[in-house]
Short mmCIF file of C-alpha atoms and ligand atoms in Angstrom, two decimals:
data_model
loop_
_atom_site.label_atom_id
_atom_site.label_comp_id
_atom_site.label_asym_id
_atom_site.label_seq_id
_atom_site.Cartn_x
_atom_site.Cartn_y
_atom_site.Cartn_z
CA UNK A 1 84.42 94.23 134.88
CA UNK A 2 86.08 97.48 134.80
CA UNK A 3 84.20 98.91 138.12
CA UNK A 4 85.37 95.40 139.36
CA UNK A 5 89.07 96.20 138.19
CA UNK A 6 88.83 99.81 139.32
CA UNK A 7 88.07 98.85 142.98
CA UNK A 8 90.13 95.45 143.15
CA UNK A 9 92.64 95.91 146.40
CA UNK A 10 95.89 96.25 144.78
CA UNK A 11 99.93 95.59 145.41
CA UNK A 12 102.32 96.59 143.37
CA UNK A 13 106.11 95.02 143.53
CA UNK A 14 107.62 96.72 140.19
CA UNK A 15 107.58 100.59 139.87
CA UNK A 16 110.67 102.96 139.40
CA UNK A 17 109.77 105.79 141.24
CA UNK A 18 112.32 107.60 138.11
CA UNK A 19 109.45 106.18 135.84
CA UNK A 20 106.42 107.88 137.31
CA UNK A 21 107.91 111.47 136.01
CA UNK A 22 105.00 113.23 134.09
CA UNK A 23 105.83 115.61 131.33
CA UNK A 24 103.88 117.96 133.23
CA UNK A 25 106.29 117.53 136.41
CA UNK A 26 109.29 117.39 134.26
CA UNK A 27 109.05 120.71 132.91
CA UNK A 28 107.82 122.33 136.46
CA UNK A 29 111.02 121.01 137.70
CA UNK A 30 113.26 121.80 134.50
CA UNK A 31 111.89 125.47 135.07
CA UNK A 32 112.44 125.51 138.51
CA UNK A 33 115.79 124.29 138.81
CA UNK A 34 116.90 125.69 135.38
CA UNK A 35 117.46 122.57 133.76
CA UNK A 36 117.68 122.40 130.13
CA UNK A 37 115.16 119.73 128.13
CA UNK A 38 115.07 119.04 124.69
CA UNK A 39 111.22 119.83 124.69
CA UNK A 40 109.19 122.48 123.72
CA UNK A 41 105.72 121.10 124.98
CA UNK A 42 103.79 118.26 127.39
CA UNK A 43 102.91 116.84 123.99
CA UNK A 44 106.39 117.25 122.27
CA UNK A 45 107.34 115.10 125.09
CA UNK A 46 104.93 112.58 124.83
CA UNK A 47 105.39 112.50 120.92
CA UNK A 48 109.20 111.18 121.80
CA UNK A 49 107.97 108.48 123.57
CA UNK A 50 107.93 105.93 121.20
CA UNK A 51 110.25 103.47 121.77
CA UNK A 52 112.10 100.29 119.76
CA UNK A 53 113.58 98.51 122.72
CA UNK A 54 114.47 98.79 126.18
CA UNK A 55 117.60 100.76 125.49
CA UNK A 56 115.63 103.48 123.56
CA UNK A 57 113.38 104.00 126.35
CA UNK A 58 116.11 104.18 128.94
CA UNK A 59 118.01 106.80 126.84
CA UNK A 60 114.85 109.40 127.57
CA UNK A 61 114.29 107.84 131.45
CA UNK A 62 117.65 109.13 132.05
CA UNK A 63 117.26 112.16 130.08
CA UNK A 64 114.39 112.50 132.05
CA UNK A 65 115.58 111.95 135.48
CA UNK A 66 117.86 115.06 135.45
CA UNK A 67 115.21 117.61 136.25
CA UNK A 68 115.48 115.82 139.67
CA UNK A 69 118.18 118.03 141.56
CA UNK A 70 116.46 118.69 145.39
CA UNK A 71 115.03 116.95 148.42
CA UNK A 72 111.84 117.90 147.44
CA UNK A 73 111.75 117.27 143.90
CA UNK A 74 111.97 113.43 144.67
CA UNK A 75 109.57 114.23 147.55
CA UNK A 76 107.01 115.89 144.96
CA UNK A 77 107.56 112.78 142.88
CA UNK A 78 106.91 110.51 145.17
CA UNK A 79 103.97 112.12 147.04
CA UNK A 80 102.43 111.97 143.02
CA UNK A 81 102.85 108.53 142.87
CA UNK A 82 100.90 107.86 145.69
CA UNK A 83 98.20 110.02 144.62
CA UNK A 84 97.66 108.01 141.60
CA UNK A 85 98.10 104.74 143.70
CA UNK A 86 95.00 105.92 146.11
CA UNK A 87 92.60 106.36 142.81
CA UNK A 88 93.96 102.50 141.58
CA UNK A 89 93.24 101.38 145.29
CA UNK A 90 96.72 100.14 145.61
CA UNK A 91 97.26 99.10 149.69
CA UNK A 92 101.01 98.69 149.70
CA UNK A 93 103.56 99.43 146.78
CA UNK A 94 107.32 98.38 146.82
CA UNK A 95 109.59 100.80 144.96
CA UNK A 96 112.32 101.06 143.10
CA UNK A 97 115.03 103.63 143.23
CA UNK A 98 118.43 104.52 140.85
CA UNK A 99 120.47 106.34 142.66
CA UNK A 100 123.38 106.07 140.64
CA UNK A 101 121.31 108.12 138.32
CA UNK A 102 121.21 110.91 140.48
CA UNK A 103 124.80 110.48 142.01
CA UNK A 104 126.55 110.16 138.59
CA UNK A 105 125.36 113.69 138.04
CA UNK A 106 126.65 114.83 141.49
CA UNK A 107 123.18 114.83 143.38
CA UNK A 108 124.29 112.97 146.33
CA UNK A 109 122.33 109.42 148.02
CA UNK A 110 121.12 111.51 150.82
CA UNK A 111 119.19 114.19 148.67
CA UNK A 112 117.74 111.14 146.68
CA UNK A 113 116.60 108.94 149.54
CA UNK A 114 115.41 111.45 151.87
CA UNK A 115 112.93 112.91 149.40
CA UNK A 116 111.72 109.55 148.64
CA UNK A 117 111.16 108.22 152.19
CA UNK A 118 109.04 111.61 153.24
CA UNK A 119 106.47 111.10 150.80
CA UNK A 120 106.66 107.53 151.65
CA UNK A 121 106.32 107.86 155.26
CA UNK A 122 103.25 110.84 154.73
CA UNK A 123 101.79 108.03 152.83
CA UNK A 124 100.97 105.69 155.47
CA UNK A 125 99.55 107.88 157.83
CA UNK A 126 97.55 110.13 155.33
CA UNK A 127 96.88 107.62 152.49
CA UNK A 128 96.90 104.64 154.27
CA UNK A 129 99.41 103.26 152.04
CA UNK A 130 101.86 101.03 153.24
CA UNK A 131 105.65 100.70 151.28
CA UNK A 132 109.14 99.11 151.11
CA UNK A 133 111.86 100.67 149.40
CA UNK A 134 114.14 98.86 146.34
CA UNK A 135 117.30 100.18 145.65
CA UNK A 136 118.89 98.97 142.41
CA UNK A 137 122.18 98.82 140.70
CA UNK A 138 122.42 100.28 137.41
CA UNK A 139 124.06 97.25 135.46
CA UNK A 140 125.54 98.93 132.34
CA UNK A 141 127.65 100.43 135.05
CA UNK A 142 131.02 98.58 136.88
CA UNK A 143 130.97 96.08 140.15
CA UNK A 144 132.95 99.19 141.46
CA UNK A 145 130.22 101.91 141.27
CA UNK A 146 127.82 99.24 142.73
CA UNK A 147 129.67 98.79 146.10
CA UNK A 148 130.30 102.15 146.06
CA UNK A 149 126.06 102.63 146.22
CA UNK A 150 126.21 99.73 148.64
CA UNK A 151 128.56 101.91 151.02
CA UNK A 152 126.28 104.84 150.91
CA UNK A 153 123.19 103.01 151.32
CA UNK A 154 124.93 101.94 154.96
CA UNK A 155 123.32 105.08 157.07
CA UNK A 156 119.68 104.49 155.29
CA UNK A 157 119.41 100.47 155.62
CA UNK A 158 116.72 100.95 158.04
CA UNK A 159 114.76 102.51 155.26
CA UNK A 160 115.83 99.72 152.34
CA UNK A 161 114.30 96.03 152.48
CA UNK A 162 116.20 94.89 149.23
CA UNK A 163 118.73 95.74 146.65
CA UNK A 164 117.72 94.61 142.82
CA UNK A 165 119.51 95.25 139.27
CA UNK A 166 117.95 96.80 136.34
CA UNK A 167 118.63 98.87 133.10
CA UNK A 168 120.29 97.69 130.02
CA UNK A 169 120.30 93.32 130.29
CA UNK A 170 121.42 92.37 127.28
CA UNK A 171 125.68 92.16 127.43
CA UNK A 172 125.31 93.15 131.31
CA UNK A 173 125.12 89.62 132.76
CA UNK A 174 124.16 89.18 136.79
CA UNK A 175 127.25 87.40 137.52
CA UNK A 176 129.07 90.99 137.17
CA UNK A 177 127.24 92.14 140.12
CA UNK A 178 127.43 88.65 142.25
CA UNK A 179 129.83 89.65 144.60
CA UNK A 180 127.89 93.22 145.40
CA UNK A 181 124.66 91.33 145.90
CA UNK A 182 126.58 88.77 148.53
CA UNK A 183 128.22 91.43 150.48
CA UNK A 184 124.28 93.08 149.83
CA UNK A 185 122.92 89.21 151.07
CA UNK A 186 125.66 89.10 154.35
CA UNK A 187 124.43 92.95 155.40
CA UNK A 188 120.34 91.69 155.77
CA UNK A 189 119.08 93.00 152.20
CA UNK A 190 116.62 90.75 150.74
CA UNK A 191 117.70 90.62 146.36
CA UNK A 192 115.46 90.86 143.47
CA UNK A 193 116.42 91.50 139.55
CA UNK A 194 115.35 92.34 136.19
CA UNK A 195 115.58 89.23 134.04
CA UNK A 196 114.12 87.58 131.05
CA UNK A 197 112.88 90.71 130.27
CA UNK A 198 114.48 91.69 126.72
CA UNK A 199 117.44 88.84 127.78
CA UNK A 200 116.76 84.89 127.33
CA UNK A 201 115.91 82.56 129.82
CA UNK A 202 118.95 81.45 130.65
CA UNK A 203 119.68 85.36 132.20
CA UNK A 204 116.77 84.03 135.19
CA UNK A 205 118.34 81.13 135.98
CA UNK A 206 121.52 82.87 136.36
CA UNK A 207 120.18 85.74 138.28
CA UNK A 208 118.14 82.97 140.79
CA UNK A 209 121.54 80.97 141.16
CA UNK A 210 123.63 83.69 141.22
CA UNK A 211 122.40 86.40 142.97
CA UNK A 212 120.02 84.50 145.45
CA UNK A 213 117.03 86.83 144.40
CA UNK A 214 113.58 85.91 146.25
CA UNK A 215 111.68 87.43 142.63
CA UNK A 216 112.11 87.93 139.33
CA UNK A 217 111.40 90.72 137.87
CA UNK A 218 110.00 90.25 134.53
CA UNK A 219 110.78 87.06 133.79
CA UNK A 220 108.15 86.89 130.74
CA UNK A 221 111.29 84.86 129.20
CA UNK A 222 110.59 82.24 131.17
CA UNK A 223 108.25 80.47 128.31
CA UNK A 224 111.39 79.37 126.03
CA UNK A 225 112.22 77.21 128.88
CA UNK A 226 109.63 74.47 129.64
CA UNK A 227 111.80 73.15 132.63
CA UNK A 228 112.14 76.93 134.08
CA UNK A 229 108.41 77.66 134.06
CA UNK A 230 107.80 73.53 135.83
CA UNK A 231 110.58 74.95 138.43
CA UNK A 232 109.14 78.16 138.83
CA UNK A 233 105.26 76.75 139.63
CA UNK A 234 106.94 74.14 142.09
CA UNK A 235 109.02 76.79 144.41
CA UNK A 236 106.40 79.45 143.33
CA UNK A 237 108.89 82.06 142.65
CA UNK A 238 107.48 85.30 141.54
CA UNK A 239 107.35 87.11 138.53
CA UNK A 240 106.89 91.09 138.74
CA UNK A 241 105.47 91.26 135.06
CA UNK A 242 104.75 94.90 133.45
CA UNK A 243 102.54 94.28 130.84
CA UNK A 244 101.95 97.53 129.12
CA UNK A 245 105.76 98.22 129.62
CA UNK A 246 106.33 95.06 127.51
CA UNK A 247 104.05 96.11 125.08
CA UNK A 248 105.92 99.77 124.69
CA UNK A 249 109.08 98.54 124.55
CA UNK A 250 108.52 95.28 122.23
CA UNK A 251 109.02 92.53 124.53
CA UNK A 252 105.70 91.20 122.65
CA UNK A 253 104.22 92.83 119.44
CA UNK A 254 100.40 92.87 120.96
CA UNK A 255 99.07 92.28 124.35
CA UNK A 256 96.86 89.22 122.80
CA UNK A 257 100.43 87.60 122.64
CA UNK A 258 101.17 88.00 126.06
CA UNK A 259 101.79 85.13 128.12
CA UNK A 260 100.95 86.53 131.64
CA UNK A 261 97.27 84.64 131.81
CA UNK A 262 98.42 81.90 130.68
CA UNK A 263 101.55 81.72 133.22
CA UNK A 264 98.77 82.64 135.92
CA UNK A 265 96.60 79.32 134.68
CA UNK A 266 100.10 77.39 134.83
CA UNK A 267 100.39 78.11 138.34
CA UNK A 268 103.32 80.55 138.23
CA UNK A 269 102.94 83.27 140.73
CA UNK A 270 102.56 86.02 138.38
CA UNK A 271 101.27 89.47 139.44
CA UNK A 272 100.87 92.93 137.75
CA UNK A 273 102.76 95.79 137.60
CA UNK A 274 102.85 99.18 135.93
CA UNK A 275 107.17 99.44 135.85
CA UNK A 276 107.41 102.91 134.49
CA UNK A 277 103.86 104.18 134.36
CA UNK A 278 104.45 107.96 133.09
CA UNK A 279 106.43 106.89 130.13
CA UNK A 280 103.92 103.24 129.18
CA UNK A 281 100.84 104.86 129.18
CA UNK A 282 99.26 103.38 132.14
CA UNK A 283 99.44 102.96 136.26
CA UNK A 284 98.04 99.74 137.92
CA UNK A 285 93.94 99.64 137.10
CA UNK A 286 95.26 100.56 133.17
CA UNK A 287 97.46 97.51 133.34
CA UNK A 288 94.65 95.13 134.56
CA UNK A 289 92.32 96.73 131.95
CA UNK A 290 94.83 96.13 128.94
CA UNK A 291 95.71 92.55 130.00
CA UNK A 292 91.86 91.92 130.71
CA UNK A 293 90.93 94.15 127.33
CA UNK A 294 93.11 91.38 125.12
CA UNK A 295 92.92 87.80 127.33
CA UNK A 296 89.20 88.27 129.07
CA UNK A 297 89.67 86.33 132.76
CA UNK A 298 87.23 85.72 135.57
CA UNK A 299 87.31 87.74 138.72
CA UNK A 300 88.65 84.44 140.38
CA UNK A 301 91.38 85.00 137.97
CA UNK A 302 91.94 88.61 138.20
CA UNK A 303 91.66 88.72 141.95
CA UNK A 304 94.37 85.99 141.89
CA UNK A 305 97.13 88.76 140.57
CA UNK A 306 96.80 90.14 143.57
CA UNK A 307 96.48 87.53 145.94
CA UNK A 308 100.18 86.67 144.09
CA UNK A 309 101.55 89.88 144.83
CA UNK A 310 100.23 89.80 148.20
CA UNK A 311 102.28 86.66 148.66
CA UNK A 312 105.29 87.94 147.10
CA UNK A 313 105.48 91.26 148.51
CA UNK A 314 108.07 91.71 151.81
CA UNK A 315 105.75 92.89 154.42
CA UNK A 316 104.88 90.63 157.15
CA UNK A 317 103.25 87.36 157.78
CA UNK A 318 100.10 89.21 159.77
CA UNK A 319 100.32 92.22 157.04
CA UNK A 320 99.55 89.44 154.68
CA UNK A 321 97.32 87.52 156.48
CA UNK A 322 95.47 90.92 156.87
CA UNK A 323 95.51 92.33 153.07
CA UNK A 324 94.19 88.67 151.92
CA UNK A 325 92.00 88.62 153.94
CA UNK A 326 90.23 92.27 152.21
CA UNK A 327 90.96 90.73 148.90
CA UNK A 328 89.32 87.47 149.08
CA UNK A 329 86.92 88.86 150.81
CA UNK A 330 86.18 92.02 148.03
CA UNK A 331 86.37 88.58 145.22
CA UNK A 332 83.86 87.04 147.52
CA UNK A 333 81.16 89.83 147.46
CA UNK A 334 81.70 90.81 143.77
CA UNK A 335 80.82 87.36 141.97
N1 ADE B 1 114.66 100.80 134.41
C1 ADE B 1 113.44 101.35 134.39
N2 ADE B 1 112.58 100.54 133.76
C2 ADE B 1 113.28 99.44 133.37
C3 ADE B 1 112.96 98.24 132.70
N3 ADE B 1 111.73 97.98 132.26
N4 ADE B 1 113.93 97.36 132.47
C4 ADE B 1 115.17 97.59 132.90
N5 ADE B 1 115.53 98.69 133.54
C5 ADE B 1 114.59 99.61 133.79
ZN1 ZN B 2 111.57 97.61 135.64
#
């Protein structure tokens, strides 16, 4: 099962390209732009990784974030990324960006998105990787600071499908950012956000009413609500789960308690994700493995994830057509 896993066509629809920062990469770039870290060593950093909650963990991903200072360094990041996405056989990835992480400490939107999009575009045409870009609000900061991202993201919108809302959920509720994500809905981006992750159920119904979003990201919350999950089966709305990121930061206490399979035997369309690989121990085939490792599925079963994601992702109708067809057809000749 593992070769099968190894070699299974992937998508992935959750990543934060901020997430994918190795310690080995943060202290190249902490040397090269002078940057001080609180870390003596690779494994000093990896030692500090240990985290209680969400808010623990975003604490160090912000920490962590402010080696990034030039063009290239979110290029370098990037172009990593998709190294690691070629060896998990990942065809098209949609990621996330923060760039009021970067702007808050005076890099500016340009710097951030520029970087990004190189190693994106270098991607397709050496890697064969195809991408959308994801640019989120920050929620534990104001409606103001949000429009103020939405006003420099105005010059780049060719290179942005969708805006979506992450960090801290709990006491950051999506109806603070409802009238950013309208003005976000009016100007052609397609919405996504974090909910039901750490937050209860009643945060996704709010962010689906609210904020219009086409997925949910997370969403493993969904389970306290037995109309929610019926609702979500019948307009198969997607959830971008992160299972080894849920394990890390508590969400469940061991992976044999996770309810992913069984949402995927519901009918939900669930898919797999590795959120902030660098920091969770694991990119895409590592998230397969561990769900796989605790709640053993078919290949029918596995192959489905991506057959989800396939059908939740934002490319196009023949892009789709074409990437199911390599899936079902890789299921096919591997039973
Ligand atoms: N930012 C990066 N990873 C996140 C997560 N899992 N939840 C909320 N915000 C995040
Ligand atoms: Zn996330």
């Amino acid at each position: 099962m593992k070769e099968f896993i190894q070699s299974l066509p992937k998508v992935e629809l959750h990543l934060h390209i901020e997430g994918t920062l190795e310690p080995e990469l943060m202290f190249e770039l902490a040397k090269r732009n002078k940057v001080d870290i609180p870390f003596n060593s690779v494994t000093e950093v990896r030692d500090a990784y240990n985290f209680h909650n969400l808010q623990s963990f975003l604490d160090i991903y912000f920490q962590g974030a402010n080696v990034l200072i030039h063009e290239q360094d979110f290029f370098e990041l990037t172009w990593a990324y998709l190294l690691r996405c070629k060896e998990d056989n990942v065809l098209h990835t949609e990621v996330f960006f923060d760039p009021q992480a970067h702007t808050e400490r005076g890099i500016s939107f340009d710097t951030v998105i520029n970087g990004i999009h190189r190693a994106l575009v270098k991607a397709a045409t050496e890697l064969n990787i195809s991408s959308k870009l994801i640019m989120c609000f920050l929620r534990h900061l104001d409606e103001v600071s949000a429009f103020e991202t939405l006003a420099q993201a105005q010059t780049h919108k060719d290179k942005i499908i969708a805006v979506g809302l992450d960090s801290t959920e709990i006491g950051n509720p999506a109806g603070k950012f409802e009238r950013v994500f309208n003005q976000a809905l009016e100007q052609g981006f397609l919405t996504v956000a974090h909910a039901g992750e750490e937050g209860a159920a009643s945060n996704i119904y709010e962010a689906l009413n609210l904020l219009k979003i086409t997925r949910i990201d997370h969403g493993v919350r969904c389970t306290d609500d037995n109309e929610l999950v019926k609702q979500l089966v019948t307009e198969r709305t997607p959830l971008t789960v992160c299972p080894l990121s849920n394990i890390k930061l508590k969400v469940f206490e061991r992976m044999e308690q996770h309810n992913i399979v069984s949402l995927l035997r519901k009918g939900v369309c669930v898919t797999i994700n590795s959120d902030d690989p660098a920091y969770f121990g694991g990119y895409m085939t590592d998230n397969f493995l561990a769900v796989n490792n605790a709640l053993p599925m078919n290949k029918t079963e596995i192959g489905q994830f991506t057959l989800n994601a396939i059908e939740a992702s934002f490319i196009s109708q023949s892009e789709k057509q074409r990437l199911t067809i390599a899936t079902q057809s890789y299921i096919d000749q591997h039973q």
